Amino acid sequence: MHQEHYQKTFLVTGGTGFLGSHIAVRLLEDGNRVLLLARGRKDCNAFERVRRLLDWFDVEEGHRSRLEVLEGDLEQPLPGINVRDAESVTERVDEIIHCASDTSLSARKREQVERTNVKGLQNLLNFVQESRCRAFHLISTAYVAGKAGGLCPENFGWVEAFHNVYEETKFHAEQIAAKRCAQNGITLYVHRPSIVYGDSTSGKTLLFNALYYPIRTLHYFQRLYTKDILENNGKKAKEMGVGLNRNGKLHLPVRIESLDASGVNLIPVDYFVRAFMAIRKEIPEGGVFHIVNPRNTTIQQLVDYTERFFQLAGIRTADRSEFINRPRNGLELLFENQIHAYGSYMRDSRVFENSRTAAFLAKQNIVCPDFDYDIFELCMRYAMDVDWGRLLYPEENTTCVKKSPMDTKRFSHRKNVV
Ligand SMILES: NC(=O)c1ccc[n+]([C@@H]2O[C@H](COP(=O)([O-])OP(=O)(O)OC[C@H]3O[C@@H](n4cnc5c(N)ncnc54)[C@H](OP(=O)(O)O)[C@@H]3O)[C@@H](O)[C@H]2O)c1
């Protein structure tokens, strides 16, 4: 296969995921060839899943012709692809971008998360070792900082304690990649984004977790109790202290625990992709890169935005001590239960050191936008348009949709929406 028509050949894992698909599309648009590792699902093979994604991105035919889908699974040796394909990939691939990951935060899923994030990485690194590839990009997370407070360094420093199995396995994956790449003369890039939301110019996203999840929970309450008020005299709403106020807004008595000077570190996916592309192109020696927002968004800001957009009232932030004096009401318990896993990201006082990356990105004119109301509104409009991901692919066979434990028809939670 001649490569002179292409810029470069990349192997991208996690091709059906949020960041993997955005990176792959950008590489194609830049004239590269992309080999995309993707899994099939029961009633939806990898090729069909990728086709839907390309339609969602509106990728031109010319670019699609430079994409090859490799149906595979990182839990297998040779990432599950057949030997002939594997040989051809090792001969052609210039750079590998490893986006695949199990992003579950649940302790119950420990074994699965370890299999994907640690064993899967090892399988991939065995494969890389046999290939002509000399640059390996690991998409990690700023949260490998774990429970370390204060300033989190932009290096491979040791961390002792983590909030969850996701952080822990991502940390170990970094350590393994650093060792193996050094042994094999492969340049390693560790990209550490904070929490990624949709596109800051269109609001489009493929994933409705993290930032979206608490807001989606409040929106779920809104739909549930509005229906109850309209159709059932508001019996259930009254029991929860929910009702319409004088301005016709739904009053949800929900206090959200918040710490002073804490908040959520949010970056839009378009910023992440631009930063990633510039780092890979312009920093040949590799390294560790915090791709983060210099400013956290406070919980109070998110509450204000949510009340304004959804026409809600009664939600407010509260200090931990307030819950000791006045324990959580029924609605607050429901809310807290839903968002429990995200607690450490919502009340985050960690600061991600990134002076080197920030200076480099600023020179390239790549600046993280503030998460202001205009961007919030764009993101929520999109979330509403696609019903939190349920309508992303209108022609989708419903058997391709993952259902959540708290699923109702209205609240199906698809972690990986494609
Ligand atoms: N999104 C964020 O806010 C964020 C923030 C910081 C860091 N990150 C990091 O960025 C990377 C991408 O995250 P994301 O948000 O794009 O997650 P995502 O949408 O959940 O995508 C994860 C991808 O990994 C694939 N995958 C999981 N297990 C696999 C296996 N055994 N074999 C092959 N593929 C497998 C999934 O395939 P299926 O579709 O088949 O499940 C999916 O394509 C991850 O490493 C994550 O840790 C993300």
CSV table of C-alpha atoms and ligand atoms in Angstrom, one decimal:
chain,number,residue,atom,x,y,z
A,1,MET,CA,0.0,0.0,0.0
A,2,HIS,CA,1.5,3.3,-1.0
A,3,GLN,CA,1.4,6.1,1.5
A,4,GLU,CA,2.5,9.1,-0.5
A,5,HIS,CA,-1.2,10.1,-1.1
A,6,TYR,CA,-1.7,10.5,2.6
A,7,GLN,CA,-0.1,12.6,5.2
A,8,LYS,CA,0.3,9.8,7.7
A,9,THR,CA,-1.4,6.5,8.8
A,10,PHE,CA,-2.9,6.5,12.3
A,11,LEU,CA,-4.3,3.7,14.3
A,12,VAL,CA,-7.1,5.1,16.6
A,13,THR,CA,-8.6,2.9,19.3
A,14,GLY,CA,-12.0,3.8,20.9
A,15,GLY,CA,-13.2,4.8,17.5
A,16,THR,CA,-16.9,4.6,18.5
A,17,GLY,CA,-16.3,6.7,21.6
A,18,PHE,CA,-16.6,10.5,22.1
A,19,LEU,CA,-13.0,11.6,21.9
A,20,GLY,CA,-11.8,8.8,19.6
A,21,SER,CA,-14.3,9.6,16.9
A,22,HIS,CA,-13.6,13.4,17.1
A,23,ILE,CA,-9.9,12.8,16.8
A,24,ALA,CA,-10.4,10.3,13.9
A,25,VAL,CA,-12.6,12.7,12.0
A,26,ARG,CA,-10.2,15.5,12.4
A,27,LEU,CA,-7.3,13.3,11.2
A,28,LEU,CA,-9.3,12.3,8.1
A,29,GLU,CA,-10.2,16.0,7.4
A,30,ASP,CA,-6.5,16.8,7.5
A,31,GLY,CA,-5.8,14.3,4.8
A,32,ASN,CA,-4.5,11.4,6.9
A,33,ARG,CA,-5.3,7.7,6.6
A,34,VAL,CA,-7.1,6.3,9.7
A,35,LEU,CA,-7.3,2.7,10.9
A,36,LEU,CA,-10.1,2.7,13.4
A,37,LEU,CA,-10.4,-0.1,16.0
A,38,ALA,CA,-14.0,-0.5,16.9
A,39,ARG,CA,-16.2,-3.1,18.6
A,40,GLY,CA,-19.4,-4.5,17.2
A,41,ARG,CA,-22.5,-4.8,19.4
A,42,LYS,CA,-25.0,-7.7,19.4
A,43,ASP,CA,-27.1,-6.3,16.6
A,44,CYS,CA,-24.8,-3.7,15.2
A,45,ASN,CA,-21.4,-4.5,13.7
A,46,ALA,CA,-18.5,-2.2,14.0
A,47,PHE,CA,-18.7,-1.0,10.4
A,48,GLU,CA,-22.4,0.0,10.8
A,49,ARG,CA,-21.7,1.8,14.1
A,50,VAL,CA,-18.8,3.8,12.5
A,51,ARG,CA,-21.0,4.6,9.4
A,52,ARG,CA,-23.6,6.2,11.7
A,53,LEU,CA,-20.9,8.2,13.4
A,54,LEU,CA,-19.5,9.4,10.1
A,55,ASP,CA,-23.1,10.5,9.1
A,56,TRP,CA,-23.4,12.3,12.5
A,57,PHE,CA,-20.2,14.2,11.8
A,58,ASP,CA,-21.3,14.7,8.1
A,59,VAL,CA,-18.0,13.4,6.9
A,60,GLU,CA,-17.4,13.8,3.1
A,61,GLU,CA,-17.1,10.7,0.9
A,62,GLY,CA,-13.5,11.7,0.0
A,63,HIS,CA,-12.5,11.6,3.6
A,64,ARG,CA,-14.4,8.3,4.3
A,65,SER,CA,-12.3,6.6,1.6
A,66,ARG,CA,-9.2,7.0,3.8
A,67,LEU,CA,-10.8,5.3,6.7
A,68,GLU,CA,-10.5,1.5,7.4
A,69,VAL,CA,-12.5,0.0,10.2
A,70,LEU,CA,-10.8,-2.9,12.1
A,71,GLU,CA,-13.4,-4.8,14.1
A,72,GLY,CA,-11.5,-5.8,17.3
A,73,ASP,CA,-11.4,-5.9,21.1
A,74,LEU,CA,-8.5,-4.8,23.2
A,75,GLU,CA,-9.1,-7.6,25.7
A,76,GLN,CA,-7.7,-10.0,23.1
A,77,PRO,CA,-4.1,-10.4,22.0
A,78,LEU,CA,-3.4,-8.5,18.7
A,79,PRO,CA,-6.4,-6.3,19.8
A,80,GLY,CA,-8.7,-9.0,18.5
A,81,ILE,CA,-8.0,-8.4,14.8
A,82,ASN,CA,-7.1,-11.3,12.5
A,83,VAL,CA,-3.4,-12.1,11.9
A,84,ARG,CA,-3.3,-10.8,8.3
A,85,ASP,CA,-4.9,-7.5,9.2
A,86,ALA,CA,-2.6,-7.2,12.2
A,87,GLU,CA,0.5,-7.7,10.0
A,88,SER,CA,-0.7,-5.1,7.5
A,89,VAL,CA,-1.4,-2.6,10.3
A,90,THR,CA,2.0,-3.1,11.9
A,91,GLU,CA,3.7,-2.4,8.5
A,92,ARG,CA,1.7,0.7,7.8
A,93,VAL,CA,1.0,2.5,11.1
A,94,ASP,CA,3.0,5.7,11.8
A,95,GLU,CA,1.3,6.8,15.1
A,96,ILE,CA,-1.1,5.2,17.5
A,97,ILE,CA,-3.8,7.1,19.4
A,98,HIS,CA,-5.2,5.1,22.2
A,99,CYS,CA,-8.6,6.5,23.2
A,100,ALA,CA,-10.4,3.3,24.2
A,101,SER,CA,-11.1,3.0,27.8
A,102,ASP,CA,-13.7,1.7,30.3
A,103,THR,CA,-14.8,5.0,31.9
A,104,SER,CA,-17.1,3.4,34.5
A,105,LEU,CA,-16.5,4.8,38.0
A,106,SER,CA,-18.2,1.9,39.7
A,107,ALA,CA,-16.4,-0.3,42.2
A,108,ARG,CA,-18.6,-3.2,41.1
A,109,LYS,CA,-17.1,-3.1,37.7
A,110,ARG,CA,-13.5,-3.2,38.9
A,111,GLU,CA,-12.5,-6.4,37.0
A,112,GLN,CA,-13.9,-5.2,33.7
A,113,VAL,CA,-12.3,-1.7,34.1
A,114,GLU,CA,-9.0,-3.3,34.9
A,115,ARG,CA,-9.3,-5.7,31.9
A,116,THR,CA,-9.9,-2.8,29.5
A,117,ASN,CA,-7.7,0.0,31.0
A,118,VAL,CA,-4.7,-2.0,32.0
A,119,LYS,CA,-4.7,-5.4,30.3
A,120,GLY,CA,-6.1,-3.9,27.1
A,121,LEU,CA,-3.3,-1.3,27.1
A,122,GLN,CA,-0.7,-4.1,27.6
A,123,ASN,CA,-2.2,-6.0,24.6
A,124,LEU,CA,-2.0,-2.9,22.5
A,125,LEU,CA,1.6,-2.1,23.6
A,126,ASN,CA,2.7,-5.7,22.6
A,127,PHE,CA,1.3,-5.0,19.2
A,128,VAL,CA,2.9,-1.5,19.0
A,129,GLN,CA,6.3,-3.1,19.8
A,130,GLU,CA,6.0,-5.2,16.6
A,131,SER,CA,5.0,-2.2,14.5
A,132,ARG,CA,6.9,0.5,12.6
A,133,CYS,CA,5.0,3.1,14.9
A,134,ARG,CA,7.3,5.4,16.8
A,135,ALA,CA,4.8,7.7,18.5
A,136,PHE,CA,2.2,6.5,21.0
A,137,HIS,CA,-0.6,8.8,22.3
A,138,LEU,CA,-2.3,7.7,25.5
A,139,ILE,CA,-5.5,9.6,26.2
A,140,SER,CA,-5.4,9.6,29.9
A,141,THR,CA,-7.2,12.0,32.3
A,142,ALA,CA,-6.2,14.9,34.6
A,143,TYR,CA,-7.9,12.8,37.4
A,144,VAL,CA,-5.0,10.4,37.6
A,145,ALA,CA,-4.1,13.0,40.3
A,146,GLY,CA,-6.5,10.9,42.5
A,147,LYS,CA,-7.0,12.2,46.0
A,148,ALA,CA,-4.0,14.5,45.9
A,149,GLY,CA,-5.2,17.9,46.8
A,150,GLY,CA,-3.9,21.3,45.7
A,151,LEU,CA,-1.6,21.6,42.8
A,152,CYS,CA,-1.4,18.5,40.6
A,153,PRO,CA,1.9,18.3,38.7
A,154,GLU,CA,2.1,17.7,34.9
A,155,ASN,CA,4.4,14.7,35.2
A,156,PHE,CA,4.5,11.0,36.2
A,157,GLY,CA,4.6,11.7,39.9
A,158,TRP,CA,3.4,8.8,42.2
A,159,VAL,CA,-0.1,8.9,43.6
A,160,GLU,CA,-1.3,6.9,46.6
A,161,ALA,CA,-5.0,7.2,46.7
A,162,PHE,CA,-7.9,7.4,44.2
A,163,HIS,CA,-11.5,8.2,44.2
A,164,ASN,CA,-12.5,5.3,42.1
A,165,VAL,CA,-11.2,2.4,39.9
A,166,TYR,CA,-11.2,4.5,36.8
A,167,GLU,CA,-8.7,7.0,38.2
A,168,GLU,CA,-6.6,4.1,39.6
A,169,THR,CA,-6.4,2.1,36.4
A,170,LYS,CA,-5.7,5.2,34.3
A,171,PHE,CA,-2.8,6.0,36.6
A,172,HIS,CA,-1.4,2.5,36.3
A,173,ALA,CA,-1.9,2.6,32.5
A,174,GLU,CA,0.3,5.7,32.4
A,175,GLN,CA,3.0,4.1,34.4
A,176,ILE,CA,3.0,1.0,32.2
A,177,ALA,CA,3.0,3.0,29.0
A,178,ALA,CA,5.9,5.2,30.3
A,179,LYS,CA,8.0,2.1,31.1
A,180,ARG,CA,7.3,0.2,27.9
A,181,CYS,CA,7.7,3.1,25.5
A,182,ALA,CA,11.0,4.0,27.1
A,183,GLN,CA,12.2,0.4,26.7
A,184,ASN,CA,11.2,0.3,23.1
A,185,GLY,CA,12.3,3.7,21.9
A,186,ILE,CA,8.8,4.9,21.3
A,187,THR,CA,7.9,8.6,21.9
A,188,LEU,CA,5.1,8.7,24.4
A,189,TYR,CA,2.5,11.5,24.7
A,190,VAL,CA,0.2,11.4,27.7
A,191,HIS,CA,-2.8,13.7,27.1
A,192,ARG,CA,-4.7,14.5,30.3
A,193,PRO,CA,-8.0,16.3,29.6
A,194,SER,CA,-10.3,17.3,32.5
A,195,ILE,CA,-14.0,16.9,31.9
A,196,VAL,CA,-15.0,17.2,28.2
A,197,TYR,CA,-18.4,18.5,27.1
A,198,GLY,CA,-19.8,19.1,23.7
A,199,ASP,CA,-18.7,21.4,20.9
A,200,SER,CA,-18.6,25.0,22.1
A,201,THR,CA,-19.8,26.4,18.8
A,202,SER,CA,-22.7,24.0,18.1
A,203,GLY,CA,-23.4,22.2,21.5
A,204,LYS,CA,-23.1,18.9,19.7
A,205,THR,CA,-21.9,15.9,21.7
A,206,LEU,CA,-22.0,12.1,21.6
A,207,LEU,CA,-21.8,11.6,25.4
A,208,PHE,CA,-24.1,12.7,28.1
A,209,ASN,CA,-22.2,11.8,31.3
A,210,ALA,CA,-20.2,13.9,33.7
A,211,LEU,CA,-21.3,17.6,33.2
A,212,TYR,CA,-24.7,16.4,31.8
A,213,TYR,CA,-25.6,13.8,34.3
A,214,PRO,CA,-26.6,16.0,37.3
A,215,ILE,CA,-28.5,18.4,35.0
A,216,ARG,CA,-30.2,15.5,33.3
A,217,THR,CA,-31.3,14.2,36.7
A,218,LEU,CA,-32.9,17.6,37.6
A,219,HIS,CA,-34.5,17.6,34.2
A,220,TYR,CA,-35.9,14.2,34.8
A,221,PHE,CA,-37.4,15.4,38.1
A,222,GLN,CA,-38.9,18.3,36.2
A,223,ARG,CA,-40.6,16.0,33.6
A,224,LEU,CA,-41.7,13.5,36.3
A,225,TYR,CA,-43.4,16.1,38.6
A,226,THR,CA,-44.7,18.3,35.8
A,227,LYS,CA,-46.5,15.3,34.5
A,228,ASP,CA,-47.8,14.4,38.0
A,229,ILE,CA,-49.1,18.0,38.5
A,230,LEU,CA,-50.8,18.0,35.1
A,231,GLU,CA,-52.2,14.5,35.1
A,232,ASN,CA,-52.5,13.5,38.8
A,233,ASN,CA,-53.3,16.6,40.8
A,234,GLY,CA,-49.6,16.8,41.9
A,235,LYS,CA,-50.0,14.1,44.6
A,236,LYS,CA,-46.4,12.8,44.3
A,237,ALA,CA,-45.0,16.3,43.8
A,238,LYS,CA,-46.6,17.5,47.0
A,239,GLU,CA,-45.1,14.6,48.9
A,240,MET,CA,-41.7,15.8,47.8
A,241,GLY,CA,-42.3,19.5,48.4
A,242,VAL,CA,-42.4,20.1,44.6
A,243,GLY,CA,-44.9,22.6,43.1
A,244,LEU,CA,-45.4,25.5,40.7
A,245,ASN,CA,-44.4,28.9,42.1
A,246,ARG,CA,-46.1,32.3,41.4
A,247,ASN,CA,-44.0,32.7,38.2
A,248,GLY,CA,-45.1,29.4,36.9
A,249,LYS,CA,-41.7,27.8,37.5
A,250,LEU,CA,-41.4,24.4,39.0
A,251,HIS,CA,-39.9,24.6,42.5
A,252,LEU,CA,-37.6,21.7,43.2
A,253,PRO,CA,-36.3,21.9,46.8
A,254,VAL,CA,-32.8,20.6,46.2
A,255,ARG,CA,-29.7,21.7,48.1
A,256,ILE,CA,-26.5,20.6,46.4
A,257,GLU,CA,-23.5,20.2,48.5
A,258,SER,CA,-20.7,22.6,47.5
A,259,LEU,CA,-17.3,23.7,48.9
A,260,ASP,CA,-16.0,27.2,48.7
A,261,ALA,CA,-13.5,27.7,45.9
A,262,SER,CA,-14.4,24.3,44.4
A,263,GLY,CA,-16.1,23.5,41.1
A,264,VAL,CA,-15.9,21.5,37.9
A,265,ASN,CA,-13.1,21.7,35.4
A,266,LEU,CA,-14.7,21.7,32.0
A,267,ILE,CA,-13.3,21.8,28.5
A,268,PRO,CA,-15.2,21.6,25.2
A,269,VAL,CA,-14.4,18.9,22.8
A,270,ASP,CA,-13.4,21.3,20.0
A,271,TYR,CA,-10.8,22.8,22.3
A,272,PHE,CA,-9.6,19.3,23.3
A,273,VAL,CA,-9.1,18.2,19.6
A,274,ARG,CA,-7.3,21.4,18.7
A,275,ALA,CA,-5.0,21.1,21.6
A,276,PHE,CA,-4.4,17.4,21.0
A,277,MET,CA,-3.6,18.0,17.3
A,278,ALA,CA,-1.2,20.9,18.0
A,279,ILE,CA,0.7,19.0,20.7
A,280,ARG,CA,1.1,15.9,18.5
A,281,LYS,CA,2.3,18.0,15.5
A,282,GLU,CA,4.5,20.5,17.2
A,283,ILE,CA,6.1,18.8,20.2
A,284,PRO,CA,8.2,15.9,18.8
A,285,GLU,CA,9.7,14.8,22.1
A,286,GLY,CA,6.3,13.9,23.6
A,287,GLY,CA,5.6,14.3,27.3
A,288,VAL,CA,2.7,14.8,29.7
A,289,PHE,CA,0.1,17.4,28.9
A,290,HIS,CA,-2.7,18.7,31.1
A,291,ILE,CA,-5.5,19.9,28.7
A,292,VAL,CA,-7.7,21.7,31.2
A,293,ASN,CA,-9.5,24.9,31.8
A,294,PRO,CA,-7.6,27.5,33.8
A,295,ARG,CA,-10.9,28.3,35.7
A,296,ASN,CA,-13.3,25.9,37.3
A,297,THR,CA,-17.0,26.4,36.9
A,298,THR,CA,-18.6,26.7,40.3
A,299,ILE,CA,-21.6,24.6,41.3
A,300,GLN,CA,-23.5,27.9,41.9
A,301,GLN,CA,-22.9,28.9,38.2
A,302,LEU,CA,-24.3,25.5,37.1
A,303,VAL,CA,-27.3,25.9,39.4
A,304,ASP,CA,-28.0,29.4,38.0
A,305,TYR,CA,-27.6,28.2,34.4
A,306,THR,CA,-29.8,25.2,35.0
A,307,GLU,CA,-32.6,27.2,36.7
A,308,ARG,CA,-32.5,29.8,33.9
A,309,PHE,CA,-32.5,27.3,31.0
A,310,PHE,CA,-35.1,24.9,32.4
A,311,GLN,CA,-37.3,27.5,34.1
A,312,LEU,CA,-36.8,25.9,37.5
A,313,ALA,CA,-36.6,27.4,41.0
A,314,GLY,CA,-35.6,26.2,44.5
A,315,ILE,CA,-32.3,24.6,43.7
A,316,ARG,CA,-29.3,26.0,45.7
A,317,THR,CA,-25.9,25.2,46.9
A,318,ALA,CA,-25.2,24.4,50.6
A,319,ASP,CA,-22.3,23.9,52.8
A,320,ARG,CA,-21.7,20.4,54.2
A,321,SER,CA,-22.5,21.5,57.8
A,322,GLU,CA,-26.0,22.5,56.7
A,323,PHE,CA,-26.8,18.8,55.9
A,324,ILE,CA,-25.8,17.9,59.5
A,325,ASN,CA,-28.2,20.3,61.0
A,326,ARG,CA,-31.0,19.6,58.4
A,327,PRO,CA,-30.6,16.2,56.8
A,328,ARG,CA,-31.4,15.7,53.1
A,329,ASN,CA,-35.1,15.5,52.1
A,330,GLY,CA,-36.5,12.8,49.8
A,331,LEU,CA,-35.7,14.6,46.6
A,332,GLU,CA,-32.2,15.5,47.8
A,333,LEU,CA,-31.5,11.9,48.6
A,334,LEU,CA,-32.7,10.8,45.2
A,335,PHE,CA,-30.5,13.4,43.6
A,336,GLU,CA,-27.4,12.6,45.6
A,337,ASN,CA,-27.9,8.9,45.0
A,338,GLN,CA,-27.9,9.6,41.2
A,339,ILE,CA,-24.9,11.8,41.1
A,340,HIS,CA,-22.9,10.2,43.9
A,341,ALA,CA,-20.1,8.9,41.5
A,342,TYR,CA,-19.5,12.4,40.2
A,343,GLY,CA,-19.2,14.0,43.7
A,344,SER,CA,-15.4,14.3,43.6
A,345,TYR,CA,-15.5,16.0,40.2
A,346,MET,CA,-18.3,18.5,41.2
A,347,ARG,CA,-16.6,19.5,44.4
A,348,ASP,CA,-13.1,19.7,43.1
A,349,SER,CA,-10.4,21.9,44.6
A,350,ARG,CA,-7.6,20.4,42.7
A,351,VAL,CA,-5.6,22.7,40.4
A,352,PHE,CA,-4.0,21.1,37.4
A,353,GLU,CA,-0.5,22.6,36.9
A,354,ASN,CA,-0.2,23.3,33.1
A,355,SER,CA,2.0,26.3,32.7
A,356,ARG,CA,4.1,24.6,30.0
A,357,THR,CA,1.1,23.3,28.0
A,358,ALA,CA,-0.9,26.5,28.4
A,359,ALA,CA,2.1,28.6,27.2
A,360,PHE,CA,2.5,26.3,24.2
A,361,LEU,CA,-1.2,26.4,23.3
A,362,ALA,CA,-1.5,30.2,23.8
A,363,LYS,CA,1.3,30.6,21.2
A,364,GLN,CA,-0.8,28.5,18.8
A,365,ASN,CA,-3.8,30.7,19.6
A,366,ILE,CA,-5.6,27.8,21.2
A,367,VAL,CA,-7.5,29.1,24.3
A,368,CYS,CA,-10.1,27.3,26.4
A,369,PRO,CA,-13.4,29.2,26.3
A,370,ASP,CA,-15.1,30.1,29.5
A,371,PHE,CA,-18.1,27.9,30.2
A,372,ASP,CA,-20.6,30.8,30.1
A,373,TYR,CA,-24.4,30.7,29.8
A,374,ASP,CA,-24.3,31.0,26.0
A,375,ILE,CA,-22.3,27.8,25.7
A,376,PHE,CA,-24.4,26.1,28.4
A,377,GLU,CA,-27.5,27.0,26.4
A,378,LEU,CA,-26.1,25.6,23.2
A,379,CYS,CA,-25.2,22.4,24.9
A,380,MET,CA,-28.6,22.0,26.6
A,381,ARG,CA,-30.5,22.8,23.4
A,382,TYR,CA,-28.6,20.0,21.7
A,383,ALA,CA,-29.3,17.7,24.6
A,384,MET,CA,-33.0,18.4,24.3
A,385,ASP,CA,-33.0,18.0,20.6
A,386,VAL,CA,-31.6,14.5,20.9
A,387,ASP,CA,-33.3,13.7,24.2
A,388,TRP,CA,-30.0,13.2,26.0
A,389,GLY,CA,-28.7,10.9,23.2
A,390,ARG,CA,-31.7,8.7,22.6
A,391,LEU,CA,-32.4,10.3,19.2
A,392,LEU,CA,-28.8,10.7,18.0
A,393,TYR,CA,-29.3,8.3,15.2
A,394,PRO,CA,-32.9,8.5,14.1
A,395,GLU,CA,-32.8,5.3,12.0
A,396,GLU,CA,-31.2,3.3,14.8
A,397,ASN,CA,-32.6,-0.1,15.6
A,398,THR,CA,-33.6,0.1,19.3
A,399,THR,CA,-31.7,-3.1,20.0
A,400,CYS,CA,-28.5,-1.1,19.6
A,401,VAL,CA,-29.4,1.1,22.6
A,402,LYS,CA,-27.9,0.3,26.0
A,403,LYS,CA,-30.3,0.8,28.9
A,404,SER,CA,-29.4,2.1,32.3
A,405,PRO,CA,-30.2,0.6,35.6
A,406,MET,CA,-32.6,3.6,36.3
A,407,ASP,CA,-34.0,3.4,32.8
A,408,THR,CA,-37.5,4.4,32.1
A,409,LYS,CA,-38.6,5.2,28.6
A,410,ARG,CA,-37.6,8.8,29.2
A,411,PHE,CA,-34.3,8.2,31.0
A,412,SER,CA,-32.3,5.7,29.1
A,413,HIS,CA,-28.6,6.3,29.9
A,414,ARG,CA,-26.3,5.2,27.1
A,415,LYS,CA,-22.7,5.6,28.3
A,416,ASN,CA,-21.3,5.2,24.8
A,417,VAL,CA,-24.0,6.5,22.7
A,418,VAL,CA,-23.0,5.1,19.3
B,1,LIG,N1,-15.0,12.3,28.0
B,1,LIG,C1,-14.3,12.9,29.0
B,1,LIG,O1,-14.8,13.8,29.6
B,1,LIG,C2,-12.9,12.5,29.3
B,1,LIG,C3,-12.2,13.2,30.2
B,1,LIG,C4,-10.9,12.8,30.5
B,1,LIG,C5,-10.4,11.7,29.9
B,1,LIG,N2,-11.1,11.0,29.0
B,1,LIG,C6,-10.4,9.9,28.4
B,1,LIG,O2,-10.5,9.9,27.0
B,1,LIG,C7,-10.6,8.6,26.5
B,1,LIG,C8,-11.8,8.5,25.6
B,1,LIG,O3,-13.0,8.8,26.5
B,1,LIG,P1,-14.4,9.0,25.8
B,1,LIG,O4,-15.1,10.1,26.6
B,1,LIG,O5,-14.3,9.0,24.4
B,1,LIG,O6,-15.1,7.6,26.3
B,1,LIG,P2,-16.2,6.8,25.6
B,1,LIG,O7,-17.1,7.6,24.7
B,1,LIG,O8,-16.8,6.0,26.7
B,1,LIG,O9,-15.4,5.8,24.6
B,1,LIG,C9,-14.7,4.7,25.0
B,1,LIG,C10,-14.3,3.9,23.8
B,1,LIG,O10,-13.5,2.8,24.2
B,1,LIG,C11,-14.0,1.7,23.6
B,1,LIG,N3,-13.7,0.4,24.3
B,1,LIG,C12,-14.0,0.2,25.6
B,1,LIG,N4,-13.5,-1.1,25.9
B,1,LIG,C13,-13.0,-1.6,24.8
B,1,LIG,C14,-12.3,-2.8,24.4
B,1,LIG,N5,-12.2,-3.8,25.3
B,1,LIG,N6,-11.9,-3.0,23.2
B,1,LIG,C15,-12.0,-2.0,22.2
B,1,LIG,N7,-12.6,-0.8,22.5
B,1,LIG,C16,-13.1,-0.6,23.8
B,1,LIG,C17,-15.5,1.9,23.5
B,1,LIG,O11,-16.1,1.0,22.6
B,1,LIG,P3,-17.7,0.7,22.7
B,1,LIG,O12,-18.3,1.9,22.0
B,1,LIG,O13,-17.8,-0.6,21.9
B,1,LIG,O14,-18.1,0.5,24.1
B,1,LIG,C18,-15.5,3.3,23.1
B,1,LIG,O15,-15.3,3.4,21.7
B,1,LIG,C19,-10.6,7.7,27.7
B,1,LIG,O16,-9.3,7.2,27.8
B,1,LIG,C20,-11.0,8.5,28.9
B,1,LIG,O17,-10.3,8.0,30.0
B,1,LIG,C21,-12.3,11.3,28.7
